CSV table of C-alpha atoms (C1' of nucleotides) in Angstrom, one decimal:
chain,number,residue,atom,x,y,z
A,146,MET,CA,0.0,0.0,0.0
A,147,LEU,CA,1.5,3.3,-1.1
A,148,SER,CA,0.9,6.7,0.5
A,149,LEU,CA,-0.4,9.6,-1.5
A,150,THR,CA,3.1,11.1,-1.8
A,151,GLU,CA,4.6,7.7,-2.7
A,152,GLU,CA,2.0,7.4,-5.5
A,153,ASN,CA,2.9,10.8,-6.9
A,154,TYR,CA,6.6,9.9,-6.9
A,155,LEU,CA,6.0,6.6,-8.5
A,156,LYS,CA,3.8,8.2,-11.2
A,157,ALA,CA,6.5,10.8,-11.9
A,158,ILE,CA,9.2,8.0,-12.2
A,159,TYR,CA,6.9,6.1,-14.5
A,160,HIS,CA,6.5,9.1,-16.8
A,161,LEU,CA,10.1,10.2,-16.7
A,162,SER,CA,11.3,6.7,-17.5
A,163,ASP,CA,9.0,6.6,-20.6
A,164,GLY,CA,6.9,3.8,-19.1
A,165,GLY,CA,9.8,1.9,-17.6
A,166,ALA,CA,12.1,2.1,-20.6
A,167,LYS,CA,15.0,4.0,-19.1
A,168,ALA,CA,16.5,4.9,-15.7
A,169,VAL,CA,15.5,8.1,-13.9
A,170,LEU,CA,18.1,10.4,-12.2
A,171,THR,CA,17.6,11.9,-8.8
A,172,ASN,CA,17.8,15.5,-10.0
A,173,ALA,CA,15.4,15.0,-12.8
A,174,LEU,CA,12.9,13.6,-10.3
A,175,ALA,CA,13.6,16.5,-7.9
A,176,VAL,CA,12.7,19.0,-10.7
A,177,ALA,CA,9.6,17.0,-11.7
A,178,MET,CA,8.4,16.8,-8.1
A,179,ASN,CA,9.3,20.4,-7.3
A,180,THR,CA,11.4,19.3,-4.4
A,181,LYS,CA,15.1,18.9,-3.3
A,182,ALA,CA,17.4,16.1,-4.3
A,183,ALA,CA,17.9,15.1,-0.7
A,184,SER,CA,14.1,14.5,-0.3
A,185,VAL,CA,14.1,12.4,-3.5
A,186,THR,CA,16.9,10.2,-2.1
A,187,ASP,CA,14.9,9.6,1.0
A,188,MET,CA,11.8,8.7,-0.9
A,189,ILE,CA,13.7,6.5,-3.3
A,190,LYS,CA,14.8,4.4,-0.4
A,191,LYS,CA,11.2,3.9,0.8
A,192,LEU,CA,9.9,3.0,-2.7
A,193,SER,CA,12.8,0.5,-3.1
A,194,ALA,CA,11.8,-1.0,0.3
A,195,LYS,CA,8.3,-1.4,-1.1
A,196,GLU,CA,9.8,-3.0,-4.2
A,197,VAL,CA,8.1,-0.8,-6.7
A,198,ILE,CA,11.4,0.5,-8.0
A,199,THR,CA,15.0,-0.7,-8.0
A,200,TYR,CA,17.7,1.7,-7.0
A,201,GLU,CA,21.4,1.9,-7.7
A,202,LYS,CA,23.3,4.6,-5.8
A,203,TYR,CA,24.4,7.5,-8.0
A,204,TYR,CA,22.9,5.8,-11.1
A,205,GLY,CA,19.1,6.3,-10.7
A,206,VAL,CA,16.0,4.3,-10.4
A,207,ASN,CA,14.0,1.8,-12.6
A,208,VAL,CA,10.4,0.7,-12.0
A,209,THR,CA,9.8,-2.9,-11.3
A,210,PRO,CA,6.9,-4.8,-12.9
A,211,LYS,CA,4.9,-4.4,-9.7
A,212,GLY,CA,5.7,-0.7,-9.7
A,213,LYS,CA,4.6,-0.4,-13.3
A,214,THR,CA,1.2,-1.9,-12.6
A,215,GLU,CA,0.7,0.4,-9.6
A,216,ALA,CA,1.7,3.5,-11.6
A,217,LEU,CA,-0.7,2.4,-14.4
A,218,MET,CA,-3.5,2.1,-11.9
A,219,VAL,CA,-3.0,5.7,-10.8
A,220,ILE,CA,-2.8,6.8,-14.4
A,221,ARG,CA,-6.0,4.9,-15.2
A,222,LYS,CA,-7.8,6.6,-12.3
A,223,HIS,CA,-6.5,10.0,-13.4
A,224,ARG,CA,-7.6,9.6,-17.0
A,225,LEU,CA,-11.0,8.2,-16.1
A,226,TRP,CA,-11.7,11.1,-13.7
A,227,GLU,CA,-10.6,13.6,-16.4
A,228,THR,CA,-13.0,11.9,-18.8
A,229,PHE,CA,-15.8,12.2,-16.2
A,230,LEU,CA,-15.1,15.9,-15.6
A,231,VAL,CA,-15.3,16.8,-19.3
A,232,ASP,CA,-17.9,14.4,-20.6
A,233,LYS,CA,-20.3,14.5,-17.6
A,234,LEU,CA,-19.7,17.7,-15.6
A,235,GLY,CA,-19.0,19.9,-18.6
A,236,PHE,CA,-15.5,21.0,-17.7
A,237,ALA,CA,-13.2,22.3,-20.4
A,238,TRP,CA,-10.4,19.9,-21.2
A,239,ASP,CA,-7.8,22.4,-20.0
A,240,GLU,CA,-9.4,22.8,-16.6
A,241,VAL,CA,-9.4,19.2,-15.4
A,242,HIS,CA,-5.8,18.4,-14.6
A,243,GLU,CA,-5.5,19.8,-11.0
A,244,VAL,CA,-8.7,18.2,-9.8
A,245,ALA,CA,-7.8,14.9,-11.4
A,246,GLU,CA,-4.5,15.0,-9.5
A,247,GLN,CA,-6.6,14.8,-6.3
A,248,LEU,CA,-9.2,12.4,-7.5
A,249,GLU,CA,-6.6,9.9,-8.8
A,250,HIS,CA,-5.7,9.0,-5.2
A,251,ILE,CA,-9.2,7.9,-4.1
A,252,ASN,CA,-8.8,4.3,-3.1
A,253,SER,CA,-11.7,2.1,-4.2
A,254,PRO,CA,-11.4,-0.5,-6.9
A,255,ARG,CA,-15.2,-0.8,-7.1
A,256,LEU,CA,-15.6,2.9,-7.6
A,257,ILE,CA,-13.2,2.9,-10.6
A,258,GLU,CA,-14.9,-0.1,-12.2
A,259,LYS,CA,-18.3,1.6,-11.8
A,260,LEU,CA,-17.0,4.9,-13.1
A,261,ASP,CA,-15.4,3.1,-16.1
A,262,GLU,CA,-18.8,1.5,-16.9
A,263,PHE,CA,-20.7,4.8,-16.4
A,264,LEU,CA,-18.4,6.5,-18.9
A,265,GLY,CA,-18.9,3.7,-21.4
A,266,TYR,CA,-15.4,2.2,-21.2
A,267,PRO,CA,-13.5,5.0,-22.9
A,268,LYS,CA,-10.2,4.2,-24.6
A,269,VAL,CA,-8.7,7.7,-24.4
A,270,ASP,CA,-9.0,10.7,-22.1
A,271,PRO,CA,-10.0,14.3,-23.1
A,272,HIS,CA,-6.3,15.0,-24.0
A,273,GLY,CA,-6.2,11.9,-26.3
A,274,ASP,CA,-4.0,9.9,-23.9
A,275,PRO,CA,-4.9,6.2,-23.7
A,276,ILE,CA,-6.6,4.9,-20.6
A,277,PRO,CA,-5.1,1.7,-19.2
A,278,ASP,CA,-7.7,-1.1,-18.7
A,279,HIS,CA,-8.4,-2.7,-15.3
A,280,LYS,CA,-5.4,-5.0,-15.7
A,281,GLY,CA,-3.1,-2.1,-16.5
A,282,LYS,CA,-2.9,-2.9,-20.2
A,283,ILE,CA,-2.4,0.2,-22.3
A,284,LYS,CA,-2.6,0.5,-26.1
A,285,ILE,CA,0.4,2.5,-27.2
A,286,GLN,CA,0.1,4.1,-30.6
A,287,PRO,CA,3.4,5.8,-31.6
A,288,GLN,CA,2.7,9.5,-31.1
A,289,VAL,CA,4.9,11.9,-33.1
A,290,PRO,CA,5.2,15.7,-32.4
A,291,VAL,CA,4.1,17.9,-35.3
A,292,ASP,CA,7.5,19.5,-35.7
A,293,GLN,CA,9.0,16.2,-36.8
A,294,LEU,CA,6.4,15.5,-39.5
A,295,GLN,CA,7.1,15.6,-43.3
A,296,ILE,CA,5.2,18.1,-45.5
A,297,GLY,CA,2.0,16.5,-46.7
A,298,PHE,CA,1.5,14.3,-43.7
A,299,GLN,CA,-2.1,13.6,-42.7
A,300,GLY,CA,-3.3,12.3,-39.4
A,301,LYS,CA,-5.2,12.9,-36.2
A,302,ILE,CA,-4.2,14.8,-33.1
A,303,ALA,CA,-3.6,12.3,-30.3
A,304,ALA,CA,-2.4,14.3,-27.3
A,305,VAL,CA,-0.6,17.4,-26.0
A,306,LYS,CA,2.8,17.0,-24.3
A,307,ASP,CA,2.8,20.0,-22.0
A,308,SER,CA,-0.2,20.5,-19.8
A,309,ASP,CA,0.4,24.2,-19.3
A,310,SER,CA,-2.9,26.0,-19.0
A,311,ASN,CA,-2.0,28.8,-21.4
A,312,LEU,CA,-0.9,26.4,-24.1
A,313,LEU,CA,-4.1,24.4,-23.7
A,314,LYS,CA,-6.3,27.6,-24.0
A,315,TYR,CA,-4.4,28.6,-27.1
A,316,LEU,CA,-4.8,25.2,-28.7
A,317,ASP,CA,-8.5,25.3,-27.9
A,318,LYS,CA,-8.8,28.6,-29.7
A,319,ILE,CA,-7.2,27.3,-32.9
A,320,GLY,CA,-9.4,24.2,-32.7
A,321,ALA,CA,-6.5,21.8,-31.9
A,322,ARG,CA,-8.3,19.2,-29.8
A,323,PRO,CA,-7.5,15.5,-29.7
A,324,GLY,CA,-9.3,13.5,-32.4
A,325,VAL,CA,-9.2,16.4,-34.8
A,326,LYS,CA,-7.8,15.9,-38.4
A,327,ILE,CA,-4.4,17.5,-39.1
A,328,LYS,CA,-2.3,18.0,-42.2
A,329,VAL,CA,1.1,19.6,-42.6
A,330,LEU,CA,1.2,22.2,-45.4
A,331,GLY,CA,4.7,23.7,-45.0
A,332,LYS,CA,7.7,24.5,-42.8
A,333,GLU,CA,9.4,27.9,-42.5
A,334,GLU,CA,13.2,27.5,-42.4
A,335,TYR,CA,14.0,30.7,-40.6
A,336,ASP,CA,12.0,30.3,-37.3
A,337,GLU,CA,10.9,26.7,-37.7
A,338,SER,CA,7.2,27.8,-37.6
A,339,MET,CA,4.8,25.6,-39.6
A,340,GLU,CA,1.7,26.0,-41.7
A,341,ILE,CA,-0.9,23.3,-40.9
A,342,LEU,CA,-4.5,22.4,-41.6
A,343,ILE,CA,-6.6,21.7,-38.4
A,344,ASP,CA,-9.9,20.3,-39.3
A,345,ASP,CA,-9.6,21.9,-42.7
A,346,HIS,CA,-8.8,25.3,-41.2
A,347,ARG,CA,-5.4,26.9,-42.1
A,348,VAL,CA,-3.2,28.1,-39.2
A,349,PHE,CA,0.5,29.0,-38.5
A,350,ILE,CA,2.1,27.7,-35.4
A,351,SER,CA,5.5,28.3,-33.8
A,352,LYS,CA,8.1,25.7,-33.0
A,353,ALA,CA,7.2,25.8,-29.3
A,354,VAL,CA,3.7,24.8,-30.2
A,355,SER,CA,4.4,22.3,-32.9
A,356,GLN,CA,6.7,20.4,-30.5
A,357,ASN,CA,3.8,19.9,-28.1
A,358,ILE,CA,1.1,18.6,-30.4
A,359,LEU,CA,1.4,14.8,-30.8
A,360,VAL,CA,-0.3,13.0,-33.7
A,361,VAL,CA,-0.9,9.5,-34.9
A,362,GLY,CA,-1.0,8.3,-38.5
B,238,MET,CA,-7.1,26.1,5.1
B,239,LEU,CA,-7.7,22.8,7.0
B,240,SER,CA,-5.8,19.6,6.6
B,241,LEU,CA,-7.6,16.4,5.9
B,242,THR,CA,-7.2,15.3,9.5
B,243,GLU,CA,-8.4,18.7,10.8
B,244,GLU,CA,-11.5,18.5,8.5
B,245,ASN,CA,-12.3,15.1,10.0
B,246,TYR,CA,-12.0,16.3,13.5
B,247,LEU,CA,-14.1,19.4,12.8
B,248,LYS,CA,-16.8,17.3,11.2
B,249,ALA,CA,-16.9,15.0,14.2
B,250,ILE,CA,-17.2,18.0,16.6
B,251,TYR,CA,-20.0,19.5,14.5
B,252,HIS,CA,-21.9,16.2,14.6
B,253,LEU,CA,-21.3,15.5,18.3
B,254,SER,CA,-22.4,19.0,19.2
B,255,ASP,CA,-25.6,18.6,17.3
B,256,GLY,CA,-24.7,21.3,14.8
B,257,GLY,CA,-23.1,23.6,17.3
B,258,ALA,CA,-25.9,23.4,19.9
B,259,LYS,CA,-23.7,22.0,22.8
B,260,ALA,CA,-20.1,21.6,23.9
B,261,VAL,CA,-18.1,18.5,23.0
B,262,LEU,CA,-15.9,16.7,25.6
B,263,THR,CA,-12.4,15.5,24.8
B,264,ASN,CA,-13.2,11.9,25.6
B,265,ALA,CA,-16.3,11.8,23.5
B,266,LEU,CA,-14.3,13.1,20.6
B,267,ALA,CA,-11.5,10.6,21.2
B,268,VAL,CA,-14.1,7.8,21.0
B,269,ALA,CA,-15.7,9.2,17.8
B,270,MET,CA,-12.3,9.6,16.2
B,271,ASN,CA,-11.0,6.3,17.3
B,272,THR,CA,-8.0,7.8,18.9
B,273,LYS,CA,-6.6,8.8,22.4
B,274,ALA,CA,-7.6,11.8,24.5
B,275,ALA,CA,-4.0,13.1,24.4
B,276,SER,CA,-4.1,13.3,20.6
B,277,VAL,CA,-7.5,15.1,20.8
B,278,THR,CA,-6.1,17.7,23.1
B,279,ASP,CA,-3.3,18.4,20.7
B,280,MET,CA,-5.7,18.7,17.7
B,281,ILE,CA,-8.1,20.9,19.7
B,282,LYS,CA,-5.2,23.4,20.2
B,283,LYS,CA,-4.6,23.6,16.5
B,284,LEU,CA,-8.3,24.0,15.6
B,285,SER,CA,-8.6,26.8,18.2
B,286,ALA,CA,-5.6,28.5,16.7
B,287,LYS,CA,-7.3,28.3,13.3
B,288,GLU,CA,-10.5,29.8,15.0
B,289,VAL,CA,-12.9,27.1,13.9
B,290,ILE,CA,-13.6,26.1,17.5
B,291,THR,CA,-13.4,27.7,20.9
B,292,TYR,CA,-11.7,25.8,23.7
B,293,GLU,CA,-11.9,26.0,27.4
B,294,LYS,CA,-9.6,23.7,29.3
B,295,TYR,CA,-11.4,20.7,31.0
B,296,TYR,CA,-14.8,22.0,29.7
B,297,GLY,CA,-14.8,21.0,26.1
B,298,VAL,CA,-15.1,22.7,22.7
B,299,ASN,CA,-17.7,24.7,20.7
B,300,VAL,CA,-17.7,25.4,17.0
B,301,THR,CA,-17.4,29.0,15.9
B,302,PRO,CA,-19.6,30.4,13.1
B,303,LYS,CA,-16.6,30.1,10.8
B,304,GLY,CA,-16.1,26.5,11.9
B,305,LYS,CA,-19.7,25.7,11.4
B,306,THR,CA,-19.6,26.9,7.8
B,307,GLU,CA,-16.5,24.8,7.1
B,308,ALA,CA,-18.0,21.7,8.6
B,309,LEU,CA,-21.2,22.2,6.6
B,310,MET,CA,-19.1,22.4,3.4
B,311,VAL,CA,-17.5,19.1,4.1
B,312,ILE,CA,-20.9,17.6,4.9
B,313,ARG,CA,-22.3,19.1,1.7
B,314,LYS,CA,-19.5,17.4,-0.3
B,315,HIS,CA,-20.0,14.1,1.5
B,316,ARG,CA,-23.7,14.0,0.8
B,317,LEU,CA,-23.4,15.1,-2.8
B,318,TRP,CA,-20.8,12.4,-3.5
B,319,GLU,CA,-23.0,9.8,-1.8
B,320,THR,CA,-25.9,10.9,-4.1
B,321,PHE,CA,-23.6,10.6,-7.1
B,322,LEU,CA,-22.5,7.1,-6.2
B,323,VAL,CA,-26.1,5.8,-5.7
B,324,ASP,CA,-27.9,7.8,-8.4
B,325,LYS,CA,-25.3,7.7,-11.2
B,326,LEU,CA,-22.9,4.8,-10.5
B,327,GLY,CA,-25.5,2.4,-9.2
B,328,PHE,CA,-24.0,1.8,-5.7
B,329,ALA,CA,-26.3,0.5,-3.0
B,330,TRP,CA,-27.0,3.1,-0.3
B,331,ASP,CA,-25.2,1.0,2.3
B,332,GLU,CA,-22.0,0.8,0.3
B,333,VAL,CA,-21.2,4.5,-0.2
B,334,HIS,CA,-20.1,5.8,3.2
B,335,GLU,CA,-16.4,4.8,3.1
B,336,VAL,CA,-15.8,6.1,-0.4
B,337,ALA,CA,-17.6,9.4,0.4
B,338,GLU,CA,-15.3,9.8,3.4
B,339,GLN,CA,-12.5,10.0,0.9
B,340,LEU,CA,-14.2,12.1,-1.7
B,341,GLU,CA,-15.4,14.7,0.7
B,342,HIS,CA,-11.9,16.0,1.1
B,343,ILE,CA,-11.4,16.8,-2.6
B,344,ASN,CA,-10.8,20.5,-2.7
B,345,SER,CA,-12.4,22.2,-5.7
B,346,PRO,CA,-15.4,24.5,-5.3
B,347,ARG,CA,-16.0,24.5,-9.0
B,348,LEU,CA,-16.2,20.6,-9.0
B,349,ILE,CA,-18.8,20.7,-6.2
B,350,GLU,CA,-21.0,23.3,-8.0
B,351,LYS,CA,-20.8,21.3,-11.3
B,352,LEU,CA,-21.6,18.0,-9.4
B,353,ASP,CA,-24.5,19.6,-7.7
B,354,GLU,CA,-25.9,20.8,-11.1
B,355,PHE,CA,-25.2,17.4,-12.7
B,356,LEU,CA,-27.3,15.7,-9.9
B,357,GLY,CA,-30.1,18.2,-10.3
B,358,TYR,CA,-29.6,20.1,-7.0
B,359,PRO,CA,-30.7,17.3,-4.7
B,360,LYS,CA,-32.2,18.3,-1.3
B,361,VAL,CA,-31.4,15.0,0.5
B,362,ASP,CA,-28.8,12.3,0.2
B,363,PRO,CA,-29.5,8.5,-0.3
B,364,HIS,CA,-29.8,8.2,3.5
B,365,GLY,CA,-32.4,10.9,3.7
B,366,ASP,CA,-30.1,13.5,5.3
B,367,PRO,CA,-30.4,17.0,4.0
B,368,ILE,CA,-27.7,18.4,1.8
B,369,PRO,CA,-26.5,21.9,2.7
B,370,ASP,CA,-26.6,24.4,-0.1
B,371,HIS,CA,-23.5,26.3,-1.5
B,372,LYS,CA,-23.9,28.9,1.3
B,373,GLY,CA,-24.0,26.2,4.0
B,374,LYS,CA,-27.7,26.6,4.6
B,375,ILE,CA,-29.4,23.4,5.7
B,376,LYS,CA,-33.1,22.7,6.1
B,377,ILE,CA,-33.5,20.9,9.4
B,378,GLN,CA,-36.6,18.9,9.8
B,379,PRO,CA,-37.0,17.4,13.3
B,380,GLN,CA,-36.1,13.8,13.1
B,381,VAL,CA,-37.5,11.4,15.7
B,382,PRO,CA,-36.2,7.8,16.3
B,383,VAL,CA,-39.0,5.2,15.9
B,384,ASP,CA,-38.7,3.9,19.5
B,385,GLN,CA,-40.0,7.3,20.8
B,386,LEU,CA,-43.1,7.3,18.6
B,387,GLN,CA,-46.7,6.9,19.8
B,388,ILE,CA,-48.8,4.0,18.6
B,389,GLY,CA,-50.7,5.0,15.5
B,390,PHE,CA,-48.0,7.5,14.3
B,391,GLN,CA,-47.6,7.8,10.5
B,392,GLY,CA,-44.7,9.4,8.7
B,393,LYS,CA,-41.7,8.9,6.4
B,394,ILE,CA,-38.3,7.4,7.1
B,395,ALA,CA,-35.9,10.3,7.0
B,396,ALA,CA,-32.5,8.9,7.9
B,397,VAL,CA,-30.6,6.2,9.8
B,398,LYS,CA,-28.5,7.1,12.8
B,399,ASP,CA,-25.8,4.4,12.8
B,400,SER,CA,-24.0,3.8,9.6
B,401,ASP,CA,-23.0,0.3,10.5
B,402,SER,CA,-22.9,-1.9,7.3
B,403,ASN,CA,-24.8,-4.8,8.9
B,404,LEU,CA,-27.6,-2.6,10.1
B,405,LEU,CA,-27.9,-0.9,6.7
B,406,LYS,CA,-28.0,-4.3,5.0
B,407,TYR,CA,-30.7,-5.5,7.4
B,408,LEU,CA,-32.8,-2.3,6.8
B,409,ASP,CA,-32.5,-2.8,3.1
B,410,LYS,CA,-33.8,-6.3,3.5
B,411,ILE,CA,-37.0,-5.2,5.3
B,412,GLY,CA,-37.5,-2.3,2.9
B,413,ALA,CA,-36.6,0.4,5.4
B,414,ARG,CA,-35.2,3.0,3.0
B,415,PRO,CA,-35.3,6.8,3.4
B,416,GLY,CA,-38.5,8.2,1.8
B,417,VAL,CA,-40.6,5.1,2.5
B,418,LYS,CA,-43.9,5.4,4.4
B,419,ILE,CA,-43.9,4.1,8.0
B,420,LYS,CA,-46.6,3.5,10.7
B,421,VAL,CA,-46.4,2.4,14.3
B,422,LEU,CA,-48.8,-0.5,15.0
B,423,GLY,CA,-47.7,-1.6,18.5
B,424,LYS,CA,-45.0,-1.8,21.2
B,425,GLU,CA,-44.0,-4.8,23.2
B,426,GLU,CA,-43.5,-3.9,26.9
B,427,TYR,CA,-41.2,-6.8,27.7
B,428,ASP,CA,-38.3,-6.4,25.3
B,429,GLU,CA,-39.3,-3.0,23.8
B,430,SER,CA,-39.6,-4.4,20.3
B,431,MET,CA,-42.1,-2.8,18.0
B,432,GLU,CA,-44.6,-3.8,15.3
B,433,ILE,CA,-44.5,-1.4,12.4
B,434,LEU,CA,-45.7,-1.0,8.9
B,435,ILE,CA,-43.0,-0.3,6.3
B,436,ASP,CA,-44.5,0.7,3.0
B,437,ASP,CA,-47.7,-1.3,4.0
B,438,HIS,CA,-45.6,-4.3,4.9
B,439,ARG,CA,-45.8,-5.5,8.5
B,440,VAL,CA,-42.5,-6.2,10.4
B,441,PHE,CA,-41.2,-6.5,14.0
B,442,ILE,CA,-38.1,-4.7,14.9
B,443,SER,CA,-35.9,-4.8,18.1
B,444,LYS,CA,-35.2,-1.8,20.3
B,445,ALA,CA,-31.6,-1.6,18.8
B,446,VAL,CA,-33.1,-1.1,15.4
B,447,SER,CA,-36.0,1.2,16.3
B,448,GLN,CA,-33.6,3.6,18.0
B,449,ASN,CA,-31.7,4.0,14.7
B,450,ILE,CA,-34.5,4.7,12.3
B,451,LEU,CA,-35.3,8.4,12.2
B,452,VAL,CA,-38.6,9.6,10.8
B,453,VAL,CA,-40.3,12.9,10.0
B,454,GLY,CA,-44.0,13.7,10.3
C,153,DG,C1',45.1,11.7,-15.5
C,154,DT,C1',44.4,15.0,-12.2
C,155,DA,C1',41.7,19.2,-10.9
C,156,DA,C1',37.3,21.5,-11.1
C,157,DA,C1',32.4,21.2,-11.5
C,158,DA,C1',28.2,19.0,-11.1
C,159,DT,C1',25.4,15.5,-9.0
C,160,DT,C1',24.0,12.6,-5.3
C,161,DT,C1',23.9,11.0,-0.7
C,162,DT,C1',24.3,11.5,4.4
C,163,DA,C1',23.7,14.0,8.7
C,164,DG,C1',20.9,16.6,11.5
C,165,DA,C1',16.6,19.5,12.1
C,166,DT,C1',11.7,20.6,11.5
C,167,DT,C1',6.5,20.0,11.2
C,168,DA,C1',2.1,17.2,11.4
C,169,DG,C1',-0.1,13.7,13.7
C,170,DT,C1',0.2,10.2,16.7
C,171,DC,C1',1.3,7.5,21.1
C,172,DT,C1',2.3,6.1,26.4
C,173,DA,C1',2.9,7.4,30.9
C,174,DA,C1',2.6,10.7,34.4
C,175,DA,C1',0.6,15.0,36.4
C,176,DA,C1',-3.3,18.1,37.1
C,177,DA,C1',-8.1,19.2,37.5
C,178,DA,C1',-12.9,18.1,38.0
C,179,DT,C1',-16.5,14.9,39.7
C,180,DA,C1',-18.3,11.4,42.8
C,181,DA,C1',-18.6,9.0,47.2
C,182,DT,C1',-18.6,8.4,51.8
D,107,DA,C1',-15.3,18.0,53.3
D,108,DT,C1',-11.8,15.0,52.5
D,109,DT,C1',-10.7,10.9,49.8
D,110,DA,C1',-11.3,8.2,45.7
D,111,DT,C1',-12.3,8.0,40.9
D,112,DT,C1',-12.7,9.7,36.4
D,113,DT,C1',-11.4,12.9,33.0
D,114,DT,C1',-8.2,15.9,30.8
D,115,DT,C1',-3.8,17.8,30.0
D,116,DT,C1',1.3,17.9,29.8
D,117,DA,C1',5.7,15.8,28.9
D,118,DG,C1',8.4,13.2,26.1
D,119,DA,C1',8.9,10.1,22.2
D,120,DC,C1',7.9,8.1,17.4
D,121,DT,C1',7.0,8.1,12.1
D,122,DA,C1',6.4,10.3,7.5
D,123,DA,C1',7.8,13.9,4.7
D,124,DT,C1',10.4,17.6,4.2
D,125,DC,C1',14.5,20.9,4.5
D,126,DT,C1',19.7,22.9,4.7
D,127,DA,C1',24.4,22.2,4.8
D,128,DA,C1',28.2,19.2,4.4
D,129,DA,C1',30.4,15.0,2.6
D,130,DA,C1',30.9,11.6,-1.0
D,131,DT,C1',30.8,10.3,-5.7
D,132,DT,C1',30.7,10.8,-10.6
D,133,DT,C1',31.5,13.5,-14.7
D,134,DT,C1',33.8,17.1,-17.3
D,135,DA,C1',37.7,19.8,-18.6
D,136,DC,C1',42.1,20.8,-19.5
DNA sequence: GTAAAATTTTAGATTAGTCTAAAAAATAAT
DNA sequence: ATTATTTTTTAGACTAATCTAAAATTTTAC
């Protein structure tokens, strides 16, 4: 059983490690958790003792299979609650993150199964991120940031990397929501801005923005 | 701003004081919170410092107007979430208490207003207890336990005092749900059991049970 | 390949919430 | 109206999560 704080650390480790693919350094985790390296070292020891991560001094941490499942359950809850807030309560998709950060720690497997059913077993959340099923299985479609696409590419917006509120508001304004059609028309050499079609609507976006829009084929 | 633990103490004080009507003793609070008197004394000092209660040594605590409002907001959240769990997710009314104990601490005024709207601004929760409005106003109907009723009394089940899971299951079995018609047919002198009509269905209930069913005229 | 810089860990303190055991105050009993 | 009992408070200690400052280790630079 993990405490609320331990759950948040584990979730951050899972994300920083790209789902368990690579080791996470103490400092990176300290930045992500908005805390100090010394605090991270302490917490790492506790999470190792609980066998959700493995820890090698000065080299960083890796999630264990057990830890991965636990992290995915927190992510499942987070994304189901976000879906609830948008689909049922009428929140805008850029307003739900902070509340979902709280709701994700409610501990009741029955509640989550009922909520999943109530929402109609959604596959993705309002940001387009996949929702792990009750066994922790997640369907990973390769998501590519717009700035890496070739001219002429056509696809669908899958998710947004940064969850900064101002970015999300801007994307909403230009109609760049998950699920929407997207096509690359051109790239500007000089400032790396791009001309794209969002749901058949022509817009220009900066490098900072194109890096944060993830698409699938 | 109160911590989760402080919120739970304040809620218990509010309930034990009958909504602020009388003082609460340290030991009573220790029993209600399942803790030791020494811990209660410590917490009382903190709640006094935050001016949600007043405290006189060896005499007990009283809630301040500010504390009453804060307690009512927690109760509002608890009862709205219970309504959500039963009306929308299909929980039985005897299964929701523990989950609502967690959900009531989610801090987002906007979430609660949206939830209230989604539920259609309910006046009472699944146990028949009134839901305070967004200003903390609560409609108090005098609720009388069945064991204190005269023979021939007719009314409606309003609430259940004890939230013990076994009691709630039993009440469900005999059809004793909030909102259901009730009539007192007779009292047995010898063991204080009673014969009552629940939704036109005749049943006998023990003293232990009749004390816990609250009715309104 | 050693010195300098950056990173990570340890050591020692702090706060919130809790506990046990002992002291203080209030209530009850003779 | 003293003594005995119960209740409440204080004193001191413990765990979880955090911090600052110093020590240890790794990486980078010349």
